[in-house]
PDB file of C-alpha atoms in Angstrom:
ATOM      1  CA  MET A  17       7.786 -63.107   9.729  1.00 52.00           C
ATOM      2  CA  SER A  18       4.842 -62.085   7.558  1.00 67.00           C
ATOM      3  CA  GLY A  19       1.690 -64.172   7.149  1.00 76.00           C
ATOM      4  CA  PRO A  20       2.436 -65.562   3.652  1.00 78.00           C
ATOM      5  CA  ALA A  21       6.023 -66.385   4.618  1.00 78.00           C
ATOM      6  CA  LEU A  22       4.934 -68.224   7.756  1.00 85.00           C
ATOM      7  CA  LEU A  23       2.195 -70.100   5.892  1.00 89.00           C
ATOM      8  CA  LEU A  24       4.513 -71.207   3.098  1.00 90.00           C
ATOM      9  CA  ALA A  25       7.217 -72.340   5.533  1.00 90.00           C
ATOM     10  CA  LEU A  26       4.674 -74.210   7.665  1.00 93.00           C
ATOM     11  CA  VAL A  27       3.110 -75.971   4.671  1.00 95.00           C
ATOM     12  CA  GLN A  28       6.504 -77.039   3.335  1.00 96.00           C
ATOM     13  CA  VAL A  29       7.569 -78.424   6.723  1.00 96.00           C
ATOM     14  CA  LEU A  30       4.312 -80.353   7.200  1.00 97.00           C
ATOM     15  CA  VAL A  31       4.448 -81.739   3.658  1.00 97.00           C
ATOM     16  CA  ALA A  32       8.083 -82.762   4.097  1.00 97.00           C
ATOM     17  CA  VAL A  33       7.361 -84.560   7.384  1.00 97.00           C
ATOM     18  CA  ALA A  34       4.395 -86.357   5.795  1.00 97.00           C
ATOM     19  CA  PHE A  35       6.238 -87.327   2.604  1.00 97.00           C
ATOM     20  CA  ALA A  36       9.713 -88.190   3.951  1.00 98.00           C
ATOM     21  CA  PRO A  37       8.823 -91.655   5.359  1.00 97.00           C
ATOM     22  CA  LEU A  38       6.773 -92.355   2.221  1.00 97.00           C
ATOM     23  CA  VAL A  39       9.771 -91.561  -0.005  1.00 97.00           C
ATOM     24  CA  ILE A  40      11.815 -94.122   1.920  1.00 97.00           C
ATOM     25  CA  GLY A  41       8.901 -96.559   1.745  1.00 97.00           C
ATOM     26  CA  VAL A  42       8.601 -96.191  -2.033  1.00 97.00           C
ATOM     27  CA  THR A  43      12.357 -96.641  -2.419  1.00 96.00           C
ATOM     28  CA  ARG A  44      12.455 -99.789  -0.284  1.00 95.00           C
ATOM     29  CA  GLN A  45       9.323-101.258  -1.840  1.00 97.00           C
ATOM     30  CA  THR A  46      10.563-100.638  -5.380  1.00 96.00           C
ATOM     31  CA  ARG A  47      13.863-102.309  -4.579  1.00 94.00           C
ATOM     32  CA  ALA A  48      12.074-105.255  -3.025  1.00 95.00           C
ATOM     33  CA  ARG A  49       9.846-105.752  -6.074  1.00 96.00           C
ATOM     34  CA  LEU A  50      12.759-105.511  -8.487  1.00 95.00           C
ATOM     35  CA  GLU A  51      14.682-108.063  -6.403  1.00 92.00           C
ATOM     36  CA  GLY A  52      11.745-110.490  -6.409  1.00 93.00           C
ATOM     37  CA  ARG A  53      10.642-109.890  -2.816  1.00 94.00           C
ATOM     38  CA  ALA A  54       7.225-108.884  -1.505  1.00 94.00           C
ATOM     39  CA  GLY A  55       8.593-106.015   0.555  1.00 93.00           C
ATOM     40  CA  PRO A  56       7.267-104.582   3.840  1.00 92.00           C
ATOM     41  CA  GLY A  57       4.985-102.003   2.217  1.00 95.00           C
ATOM     42  CA  VAL A  58       5.250 -98.285   1.598  1.00 97.00           C
ATOM     43  CA  LEU A  59       3.967 -97.400   5.088  1.00 96.00           C
ATOM     44  CA  GLN A  60       6.549 -99.461   6.984  1.00 97.00           C
ATOM     45  CA  PRO A  61       8.814 -96.451   7.776  1.00 97.00           C
ATOM     46  CA  TRP A  62       5.862 -94.771   9.504  1.00 96.00           C
ATOM     47  CA  ARG A  63       5.275 -97.910  11.581  1.00 97.00           C
ATOM     48  CA  ASP A  64       8.982 -98.014  12.488  1.00 97.00           C
ATOM     49  CA  LEU A  65       8.898 -94.398  13.643  1.00 97.00           C
ATOM     50  CA  ARG A  66       5.804 -94.995  15.746  1.00 96.00           C
ATOM     51  CA  LYS A  67       7.451 -97.976  17.425  1.00 97.00           C
ATOM     52  CA  LEU A  68      10.718 -96.152  18.122  1.00 97.00           C
ATOM     53  CA  LEU A  69       8.971 -93.094  19.565  1.00 96.00           C
ATOM     54  CA  THR A  70       7.414 -95.271  22.297  1.00 96.00           C
ATOM     55  CA  LYS A  71      10.790 -96.570  23.495  1.00 96.00           C
ATOM     56  CA  THR A  72      13.186 -94.944  25.938  1.00 95.00           C
ATOM     57  CA  PRO A  73      16.653 -94.490  24.402  1.00 95.00           C
ATOM     58  CA  LEU A  74      19.576 -96.412  25.870  1.00 93.00           C
ATOM     59  CA  ARG A  75      22.830 -94.444  25.845  1.00 92.00           C
ATOM     60  CA  ALA A  76      26.362 -95.772  26.196  1.00 87.00           C
ATOM     61  CA  ALA A  77      28.194 -95.134  29.462  1.00 88.00           C
ATOM     62  CA  GLY A  78      30.440 -92.082  29.360  1.00 88.00           C
ATOM     63  CA  THR A  79      28.533 -90.215  26.676  1.00 93.00           C
ATOM     64  CA  SER A  80      28.092 -86.472  27.043  1.00 95.00           C
ATOM     65  CA  VAL A  81      25.318 -84.012  26.312  1.00 96.00           C
ATOM     66  CA  VAL A  82      26.235 -84.363  22.633  1.00 96.00           C
ATOM     67  CA  THR A  83      24.420 -87.704  22.463  1.00 96.00           C
ATOM     68  CA  VAL A  84      21.279 -86.057  23.838  1.00 96.00           C
ATOM     69  CA  ALA A  85      21.444 -82.867  21.771  1.00 97.00           C
ATOM     70  CA  ALA A  86      22.819 -84.061  18.424  1.00 97.00           C
ATOM     71  CA  PRO A  87      19.692 -85.973  17.259  1.00 97.00           C
ATOM     72  CA  LEU A  88      17.548 -82.931  18.050  1.00 97.00           C
ATOM     73  CA  VAL A  89      19.969 -80.548  16.324  1.00 97.00           C
ATOM     74  CA  LEU A  90      19.959 -82.811  13.266  1.00 97.00           C
ATOM     75  CA  LEU A  91      16.151 -82.915  13.264  1.00 97.00           C
ATOM     76  CA  VAL A  92      15.757 -79.151  13.714  1.00 97.00           C
ATOM     77  CA  SER A  93      18.253 -78.444  10.931  1.00 97.00           C
ATOM     78  CA  SER A  94      16.353 -80.817   8.628  1.00 97.00           C
ATOM     79  CA  LEU A  95      13.027 -79.118   9.455  1.00 97.00           C
ATOM     80  CA  LEU A  96      14.631 -75.731   8.813  1.00 95.00           C
ATOM     81  CA  LEU A  97      15.953 -77.052   5.504  1.00 95.00           C
ATOM     82  CA  ALA A  98      12.420 -78.118   4.559  1.00 95.00           C
ATOM     83  CA  ALA A  99      11.171 -74.599   5.325  1.00 92.00           C
ATOM     84  CA  LEU A 100      13.894 -72.870   3.293  1.00 93.00           C
ATOM     85  CA  VAL A 101      14.120 -75.019   0.155  1.00 94.00           C
ATOM     86  CA  PRO A 102      11.359 -74.238  -2.410  1.00 94.00           C
ATOM     87  CA  SER A 103       9.542 -77.547  -2.691  1.00 95.00           C
ATOM     88  CA  VAL A 104       5.816 -76.770  -2.675  1.00 96.00           C
ATOM     89  CA  GLY A 105       6.085 -73.131  -3.726  1.00 92.00           C
ATOM     90  CA  ALA A 106       8.734 -70.919  -5.322  1.00 90.00           C
ATOM     91  CA  VAL A 107       7.563 -67.652  -3.846  1.00 83.00           C
ATOM     92  CA  PRO A 108      10.360 -65.163  -3.063  1.00 73.00           C
ATOM     93  CA  VAL A 109       9.621 -63.782   0.409  1.00 66.00           C
ATOM     94  CA  ALA A 110      11.973 -61.182   1.825  1.00 62.00           C
ATOM     95  CA  LEU A 111      11.757 -62.491   5.379  1.00 58.00           C
ATOM     96  CA  VAL A 112      12.579 -66.107   4.472  1.00 58.00           C
ATOM     97  CA  PRO A 113      16.360 -66.505   4.008  1.00 67.00           C
ATOM     98  CA  GLY A 114      16.210 -69.062   1.204  1.00 75.00           C
ATOM     99  CA  ASP A 115      19.621 -68.007  -0.053  1.00 85.00           C
ATOM    100  CA  LEU A 116      21.997 -70.676  -1.366  1.00 87.00           C
ATOM    101  CA  PHE A 117      24.632 -69.977   1.276  1.00 88.00           C
ATOM    102  CA  VAL A 118      22.102 -70.115   4.122  1.00 90.00           C
ATOM    103  CA  VAL A 119      20.776 -73.473   2.887  1.00 92.00           C
ATOM    104  CA  VAL A 120      24.283 -74.937   2.592  1.00 92.00           C
ATOM    105  CA  SER A 121      25.083 -73.691   6.109  1.00 92.00           C
ATOM    106  CA  VAL A 122      21.973 -75.444   7.462  1.00 94.00           C
ATOM    107  CA  LEU A 123      23.015 -78.626   5.643  1.00 94.00           C
ATOM    108  CA  LEU A 124      26.477 -78.383   7.182  1.00 94.00           C
ATOM    109  CA  LEU A 125      25.002 -77.892  10.655  1.00 96.00           C
ATOM    110  CA  GLY A 126      23.245 -81.253  10.422  1.00 96.00           C
ATOM    111  CA  THR A 127      26.349 -82.873   8.942  1.00 96.00           C
ATOM    112  CA  VAL A 128      28.502 -81.758  11.873  1.00 96.00           C
ATOM    113  CA  ALA A 129      25.830 -82.794  14.401  1.00 97.00           C
ATOM    114  CA  ILE A 130      25.647 -86.390  13.194  1.00 97.00           C
ATOM    115  CA  ALA A 131      29.455 -86.607  12.956  1.00 96.00           C
ATOM    116  CA  LEU A 132      29.765 -85.519  16.602  1.00 97.00           C
ATOM    117  CA  LEU A 133      27.064 -88.032  17.506  1.00 96.00           C
ATOM    118  CA  GLY A 134      29.150 -90.832  16.005  1.00 95.00           C
ATOM    119  CA  LEU A 135      32.244 -89.710  17.889  1.00 95.00           C
ATOM    120  CA  ASP A 136      30.648 -89.179  21.301  1.00 95.00           C
ATOM    121  CA  ALA A 137      30.071 -92.843  22.159  1.00 89.00           C
ATOM    122  CA  GLY A 138      33.771 -93.592  21.652  1.00 90.00           C
ATOM    123  CA  SER A 139      33.207 -96.721  19.576  1.00 89.00           C
ATOM    124  CA  ALA A 140      35.639 -97.639  16.815  1.00 88.00           C
ATOM    125  CA  PHE A 141      32.936 -97.910  14.162  1.00 88.00           C
ATOM    126  CA  GLY A 142      31.349 -94.589  15.149  1.00 92.00           C
ATOM    127  CA  GLY A 143      34.666 -92.782  14.841  1.00 92.00           C
ATOM    128  CA  MET A 144      35.367 -94.461  11.523  1.00 91.00           C
ATOM    129  CA  GLY A 145      31.958 -93.507  10.156  1.00 93.00           C
ATOM    130  CA  SER A 146      32.307 -89.894  11.331  1.00 95.00           C
ATOM    131  CA  SER A 147      35.737 -89.598   9.751  1.00 94.00           C
ATOM    132  CA  ARG A 148      34.461 -90.902   6.422  1.00 93.00           C
ATOM    133  CA  HIS A 149      31.341 -88.746   6.668  1.00 95.00           C
ATOM    134  CA  MET A 150      33.300 -85.512   7.129  1.00 95.00           C
ATOM    135  CA  THR A 151      35.706 -86.454   4.332  1.00 93.00           C
ATOM    136  CA  ILE A 152      32.777 -86.807   1.958  1.00 95.00           C
ATOM    137  CA  ALA A 153      31.156 -83.619   3.298  1.00 94.00           C
ATOM    138  CA  ALA A 154      34.317 -81.640   2.553  1.00 93.00           C
ATOM    139  CA  LEU A 155      33.990 -82.707  -1.086  1.00 92.00           C
ATOM    140  CA  VAL A 156      30.207 -82.339  -1.315  1.00 94.00           C
ATOM    141  CA  GLU A 157      29.632 -78.826   0.035  1.00 91.00           C
ATOM    142  CA  PRO A 158      31.764 -76.991  -2.582  1.00 93.00           C
ATOM    143  CA  THR A 159      29.991 -78.850  -5.392  1.00 95.00           C
ATOM    144  CA  VAL A 160      26.569 -77.895  -4.021  1.00 94.00           C
ATOM    145  CA  LEU A 161      27.635 -74.255  -3.913  1.00 93.00           C
ATOM    146  CA  VAL A 162      29.150 -74.220  -7.401  1.00 95.00           C
ATOM    147  CA  SER A 163      26.351 -76.177  -9.092  1.00 95.00           C
ATOM    148  CA  VAL A 164      23.567 -73.981  -7.720  1.00 93.00           C
ATOM    149  CA  TYR A 165      25.705 -70.892  -8.363  1.00 93.00           C
ATOM    150  CA  ALA A 166      25.786 -71.903 -12.038  1.00 95.00           C
ATOM    151  CA  LEU A 167      21.988 -71.901 -12.037  1.00 94.00           C
ATOM    152  CA  SER A 168      21.897 -68.532 -10.285  1.00 93.00           C
ATOM    153  CA  ILE A 169      23.982 -66.681 -12.902  1.00 94.00           C
ATOM    154  CA  PRO A 170      21.170 -66.300 -15.476  1.00 92.00           C
ATOM    155  CA  VAL A 171      18.770 -65.268 -12.698  1.00 92.00           C
ATOM    156  CA  GLY A 172      21.107 -62.779 -11.048  1.00 90.00           C
ATOM    157  CA  SER A 173      20.289 -64.040  -7.565  1.00 89.00           C
ATOM    158  CA  SER A 174      21.389 -66.883  -5.292  1.00 89.00           C
ATOM    159  CA  ALA A 175      17.884 -67.267  -3.794  1.00 91.00           C
ATOM    160  CA  LEU A 176      16.641 -70.790  -4.510  1.00 93.00           C
ATOM    161  CA  ALA A 177      13.031 -69.623  -4.881  1.00 91.00           C
ATOM    162  CA  LEU A 178      14.033 -67.212  -7.656  1.00 92.00           C
ATOM    163  CA  ILE A 179      16.066 -69.919  -9.405  1.00 94.00           C
ATOM    164  CA  VAL A 180      13.183 -72.405  -9.399  1.00 94.00           C
ATOM    165  CA  ALA A 181      10.714 -69.690 -10.431  1.00 93.00           C
ATOM    166  CA  ALA A 182      12.956 -68.675 -13.336  1.00 93.00           C
ATOM    167  CA  ARG A 183      13.156 -72.256 -14.601  1.00 94.00           C
ATOM    168  CA  ARG A 184       9.371 -72.563 -14.258  1.00 92.00           C
ATOM    169  CA  ASP A 185       8.718 -69.350 -16.179  1.00 91.00           C
ATOM    170  CA  HIS A 186      11.481 -69.892 -18.790  1.00 89.00           C
ATOM    171  CA  PRO A 187      11.669 -73.646 -19.548  1.00 89.00           C
ATOM    172  CA  ALA A 188      14.420 -73.166 -22.148  1.00 86.00           C
ATOM    173  CA  GLY A 189      16.934 -72.948 -19.304  1.00 86.00           C
ATOM    174  CA  ILE A 190      16.142 -76.541 -18.299  1.00 91.00           C
ATOM    175  CA  ILE A 191      17.758 -78.028 -21.407  1.00 90.00           C
ATOM    176  CA  SER A 192      20.596 -75.513 -21.674  1.00 92.00           C
ATOM    177  CA  PRO A 193      24.133 -77.006 -21.346  1.00 93.00           C
ATOM    178  CA  ALA A 194      24.765 -75.121 -18.113  1.00 93.00           C
ATOM    179  CA  GLY A 195      21.435 -76.208 -16.635  1.00 93.00           C
ATOM    180  CA  VAL A 196      21.944 -79.878 -17.496  1.00 94.00           C
ATOM    181  CA  LEU A 197      25.526 -79.986 -16.182  1.00 96.00           C
ATOM    182  CA  ALA A 198      24.578 -78.226 -12.944  1.00 96.00           C
ATOM    183  CA  VAL A 199      21.619 -80.519 -12.215  1.00 95.00           C
ATOM    184  CA  VAL A 200      23.669 -83.655 -12.958  1.00 96.00           C
ATOM    185  CA  ALA A 201      26.411 -82.450 -10.590  1.00 96.00           C
ATOM    186  CA  LEU A 202      23.808 -81.618  -7.949  1.00 96.00           C
ATOM    187  CA  GLY A 203      22.187 -85.042  -8.337  1.00 95.00           C
ATOM    188  CA  ILE A 204      25.509 -86.785  -7.683  1.00 95.00           C
ATOM    189  CA  VAL A 205      26.226 -84.808  -4.523  1.00 94.00           C
ATOM    190  CA  VAL A 206      22.674 -85.375  -3.257  1.00 95.00           C
ATOM    191  CA  LEU A 207      23.413 -89.110  -3.317  1.00 94.00           C
ATOM    192  CA  ALA A 208      26.587 -88.478  -1.319  1.00 94.00           C
ATOM    193  CA  GLU A 209      24.921 -86.070   1.119  1.00 92.00           C
ATOM    194  CA  THR A 210      22.095 -88.511   1.881  1.00 93.00           C
ATOM    195  CA  GLY A 211      24.215 -91.682   2.037  1.00 91.00           C
ATOM    196  CA  ARG A 212      22.827 -93.506  -0.994  1.00 93.00           C
ATOM    197  CA  LEU A 213      24.520 -95.845  -3.446  1.00 90.00           C
ATOM    198  CA  PRO A 214      27.143 -95.767  -4.896  1.00 90.00           C
ATOM    199  CA  ILE A 215      28.584 -93.606  -2.076  1.00 93.00           C
ATOM    200  CA  ASP A 216      27.068 -95.478   0.862  1.00 92.00           C
ATOM    201  CA  ASN A 217      24.703 -98.409   1.272  1.00 87.00           C
ATOM    202  CA  PRO A 218      21.790 -97.538   3.617  1.00 86.00           C
ATOM    203  CA  SER A 219      20.818-101.203   4.030  1.00 81.00           C
ATOM    204  CA  THR A 220      24.262-102.626   4.781  1.00 76.00           C
ATOM    205  CA  HIS A 221      25.048-104.528   7.961  1.00 69.00           C
ATOM    206  CA  LEU A 222      28.780-104.913   7.310  1.00 72.00           C
ATOM    207  CA  GLU A 223      30.497-102.590   9.767  1.00 68.00           C
ATOM    208  CA  LEU A 224      33.653-102.051   7.724  1.00 71.00           C
ATOM    209  CA  THR A 225      31.694-100.567   4.804  1.00 75.00           C
ATOM    210  CA  MET A 226      29.223 -98.403   6.734  1.00 84.00           C
ATOM    211  CA  ILE A 227      29.322 -94.609   6.819  1.00 90.00           C
ATOM    212  CA  HIS A 228      25.960 -93.241   7.946  1.00 90.00           C
ATOM    213  CA  GLU A 229      24.889 -96.404   9.745  1.00 89.00           C
ATOM    214  CA  ALA A 230      28.203 -96.580  11.622  1.00 90.00           C
ATOM    215  CA  MET A 231      27.505 -93.192  13.223  1.00 94.00           C
ATOM    216  CA  VAL A 232      24.094 -94.248  14.555  1.00 93.00           C
ATOM    217  CA  LEU A 233      24.955 -97.755  15.788  1.00 89.00           C
ATOM    218  CA  GLU A 234      24.738 -96.577  19.410  1.00 92.00           C
ATOM    219  CA  GLN A 235      21.338 -94.897  18.963  1.00 94.00           C
ATOM    220  CA  SER A 236      18.032 -96.435  20.015  1.00 95.00           C
ATOM    221  CA  GLY A 237      14.489 -95.510  20.931  1.00 96.00           C
ATOM    222  CA  ARG A 238      13.439 -91.890  20.434  1.00 97.00           C
ATOM    223  CA  ASP A 239      16.997 -90.799  19.612  1.00 97.00           C
ATOM    224  CA  LEU A 240      17.071 -93.202  16.669  1.00 97.00           C
ATOM    225  CA  ALA A 241      13.610 -92.028  15.587  1.00 98.00           C
ATOM    226  CA  TRP A 242      14.820 -88.399  15.433  1.00 97.00           C
ATOM    227  CA  VAL A 243      17.942 -89.385  13.499  1.00 97.00           C
ATOM    228  CA  ASP A 244      16.004 -91.511  11.015  1.00 97.00           C
ATOM    229  CA  LEU A 245      13.326 -88.872  10.450  1.00 98.00           C
ATOM    230  CA  ALA A 246      15.962 -86.167   9.992  1.00 97.00           C
ATOM    231  CA  SER A 247      17.882 -88.276   7.468  1.00 96.00           C
ATOM    232  CA  TRP A 248      14.690 -89.049   5.534  1.00 97.00           C
ATOM    233  CA  LEU A 249      13.782 -85.353   5.558  1.00 98.00           C
ATOM    234  CA  ARG A 250      17.142 -84.401   4.064  1.00 97.00           C
ATOM    235  CA  LEU A 251      16.698 -86.967   1.302  1.00 96.00           C
ATOM    236  CA  SER A 252      13.129 -85.925   0.451  1.00 97.00           C
ATOM    237  CA  VAL A 253      13.899 -82.189   0.527  1.00 97.00           C
ATOM    238  CA  LEU A 254      16.977 -82.518  -1.683  1.00 97.00           C
ATOM    239  CA  LEU A 255      15.164 -84.868  -4.071  1.00 97.00           C
ATOM    240  CA  GLY A 256      12.340 -82.342  -4.177  1.00 97.00           C
ATOM    241  CA  LEU A 257      14.811 -79.593  -5.073  1.00 96.00           C
ATOM    242  CA  VAL A 258      16.279 -81.694  -7.887  1.00 96.00           C
ATOM    243  CA  GLY A 259      12.754 -82.539  -9.064  1.00 97.00           C
ATOM    244  CA  ASN A 260      11.754 -78.878  -9.130  1.00 96.00           C
ATOM    245  CA  LEU A 261      14.890 -77.951 -11.045  1.00 96.00           C
ATOM    246  CA  LEU A 262      14.235 -80.695 -13.615  1.00 95.00           C
ATOM    247  CA  LEU A 263      10.430 -80.381 -13.760  1.00 94.00           C
ATOM    248  CA  PRO A 264       9.489 -77.008 -12.277  1.00 93.00           C
ATOM    249  CA  TRP A 265       5.861 -77.198 -13.383  1.00 92.00           C
ATOM    250  CA  GLY A 266       3.242 -77.235 -10.676  1.00 95.00           C
ATOM    251  CA  VAL A 267       5.344 -75.254  -8.202  1.00 95.00           C
ATOM    252  CA  ALA A 268       3.136 -72.642  -6.539  1.00 94.00           C
ATOM    253  CA  ALA A 269       3.737 -69.066  -7.678  1.00 91.00           C
ATOM    254  CA  THR A 270       1.509 -67.517  -4.997  1.00 91.00           C
ATOM    255  CA  VAL A 271       0.595 -68.374  -1.415  1.00 89.00           C
ATOM    256  CA  GLY A 272      -3.008 -69.577  -1.639  1.00 90.00           C
ATOM    257  CA  ALA A 273      -5.014 -72.712  -0.992  1.00 92.00           C
ATOM    258  CA  GLY A 274      -5.290 -73.711  -4.665  1.00 94.00           C
ATOM    259  CA  PRO A 275      -1.653 -73.110  -5.693  1.00 94.00           C
ATOM    260  CA  LEU A 276      -0.311 -74.766  -2.520  1.00 95.00           C
ATOM    261  CA  LEU A 277      -2.512 -77.821  -3.048  1.00 96.00           C
ATOM    262  CA  LEU A 278      -1.364 -78.076  -6.664  1.00 96.00           C
ATOM    263  CA  GLY A 279       2.251 -77.658  -5.552  1.00 96.00           C
ATOM    264  CA  THR A 280       1.837 -80.417  -2.959  1.00 97.00           C
ATOM    265  CA  LEU A 281       0.366 -82.835  -5.511  1.00 97.00           C
ATOM    266  CA  ALA A 282       3.077 -81.983  -8.042  1.00 97.00           C
ATOM    267  CA  LEU A 283       5.763 -82.527  -5.390  1.00 97.00           C
ATOM    268  CA  ALA A 284       4.246 -85.902  -4.479  1.00 97.00           C
ATOM    269  CA  GLY A 285       4.433 -87.031  -8.110  1.00 97.00           C
ATOM    270  CA  LYS A 286       8.023 -85.842  -8.519  1.00 97.00           C
ATOM    271  CA  LEU A 287       9.168 -87.484  -5.291  1.00 98.00           C
ATOM    272  CA  ALA A 288       7.473 -90.773  -6.188  1.00 97.00           C
ATOM    273  CA  LEU A 289       9.105 -90.739  -9.625  1.00 97.00           C
ATOM    274  CA  LEU A 290      12.572 -89.866  -8.330  1.00 97.00           C
ATOM    275  CA  ALA A 291      12.339 -92.377  -5.450  1.00 97.00           C
ATOM    276  CA  ALA A 292      11.387 -95.152  -7.877  1.00 96.00           C
ATOM    277  CA  LEU A 293      14.197 -94.163 -10.279  1.00 96.00           C
ATOM    278  CA  LEU A 294      16.677 -94.041  -7.400  1.00 95.00           C
ATOM    279  CA  ALA A 295      15.679 -97.509  -6.213  1.00 95.00           C
ATOM    280  CA  THR A 296      15.835 -98.886  -9.764  1.00 95.00           C
ATOM    281  CA  ALA A 297      19.343 -97.496 -10.230  1.00 94.00           C
ATOM    282  CA  GLU A 298      20.496 -98.859  -6.865  1.00 93.00           C
ATOM    283  CA  VAL A 299      19.410-102.404  -7.708  1.00 93.00           C
ATOM    284  CA  GLY A 300      21.982-102.604 -10.500  1.00 88.00           C
ATOM    285  CA  MET A 301      24.656-100.546  -8.770  1.00 88.00           C
ATOM    286  CA  ALA A 302      27.502-101.585  -6.482  1.00 86.00           C
ATOM    287  CA  LYS A 303      28.958 -99.484  -3.704  1.00 89.00           C
ATOM    288  CA  LEU A 304      32.190 -97.758  -4.635  1.00 90.00           C
ATOM    289  CA  ARG A 305      35.338 -98.448  -2.676  1.00 88.00           C
ATOM    290  CA  LEU A 306      36.096 -95.596  -0.312  1.00 87.00           C
ATOM    291  CA  PHE A 307      39.177 -94.394  -2.194  1.00 89.00           C
ATOM    292  CA  ARG A 308      37.111 -94.165  -5.402  1.00 92.00           C
ATOM    293  CA  VAL A 309      34.504 -91.858  -3.854  1.00 92.00           C
ATOM    294  CA  PRO A 310      36.707 -88.712  -4.082  1.00 93.00           C
ATOM    295  CA  GLU A 311      37.161 -89.412  -7.801  1.00 94.00           C
ATOM    296  CA  LEU A 312      33.402 -89.433  -8.355  1.00 94.00           C
ATOM    297  CA  LEU A 313      32.850 -86.296  -6.283  1.00 95.00           C
ATOM    298  CA  ALA A 314      35.754 -84.553  -8.000  1.00 95.00           C
ATOM    299  CA  GLY A 315      34.082 -85.394 -11.305  1.00 95.00           C
ATOM    300  CA  SER A 316      30.832 -83.821 -10.065  1.00 96.00           C
ATOM    301  CA  PHE A 317      32.754 -80.676  -9.089  1.00 96.00           C
ATOM    302  CA  VAL A 318      34.239 -80.504 -12.587  1.00 96.00           C
ATOM    303  CA  LEU A 319      30.720 -80.742 -14.047  1.00 96.00           C
ATOM    304  CA  ALA A 320      29.581 -77.929 -11.776  1.00 96.00           C
ATOM    305  CA  PHE A 321      32.590 -75.799 -12.767  1.00 96.00           C
ATOM    306  CA  LEU A 322      31.859 -76.416 -16.439  1.00 96.00           C
ATOM    307  CA  ALA A 323      28.259 -75.353 -15.793  1.00 96.00           C
ATOM    308  CA  VAL A 324      29.489 -72.071 -14.306  1.00 96.00           C
ATOM    309  CA  THR A 325      31.752 -71.500 -17.323  1.00 95.00           C
ATOM    310  CA  ALA A 326      28.903 -72.217 -19.723  1.00 94.00           C
ATOM    311  CA  SER A 327      26.598 -69.851 -17.812  1.00 93.00           C
ATOM    312  CA  TYR A 328      29.119 -67.007 -18.041  1.00 91.00           C
ATOM    313  CA  LEU A 329      29.671 -67.640 -21.752  1.00 89.00           C
ATOM    314  CA  VAL A 330      25.938 -67.473 -22.451  1.00 85.00           C
ATOM    315  CA  ALA A 331      25.491 -64.429 -20.214  1.00 69.00           C
TER     316      ALA A 331
END
């Protein structure tokens, strides 16, 4: 890997690791304020991680190597996702495979890892959560492909860096019908992929309604820290992608100290805005019943398909 490619990937990973707990902290703190509570503070997720990393994980009897490896696979896939998705800079580098299909494959790798983690302990709730998780994933992945494919048609490439760069250099595409439909569809599936309302409730303690939390009930100590950090990374990276597609300004066009610093500051502002908006929406939103989730995701796929049709008509 060349020097600029390595530097860009390294900066994006470090920024994602630094910002991911803060995104969760902003979301939780905003919800707490809107609900009339003081809240634990924006830095609480960092304190939780530090506490968990000092504890030895306890694993259920009869578990296999999957319980040991799955949290690390999930974390590595999330770090790789942070390196591939253009968050700080949209600089097309030949040696960085930031192609749409590669990114979706990395997403799916983490999805399968956490589903196997839920199944390995043999608990009823873990199996239930994994089953629901894979059902949702089967509906989410096609929509991610189709929605980003709609954005790639005017660019002529499925590389995410080129797509973000094109929207930065030609802002008219942001408000085009195809662009709006594709970003709305992508926003819906990001909520499903990251286990947010109305698909899943990340703060629930009712076992029968849990999806993500049901798969990690058996995790503790460092294992839980890796799972939590990986989940927060996926949320922050995907929110950053949506933010850059909606507001592509500030994204670095070259690999240099000044552009990367500007890109980092711009990303921080976008993530803070989207995290606050997400928390505000969740306060007034109820979780959907499980059999209604496919209807919502099918609707997002229709929006993505309409975006592809509109892109071809314009092209």
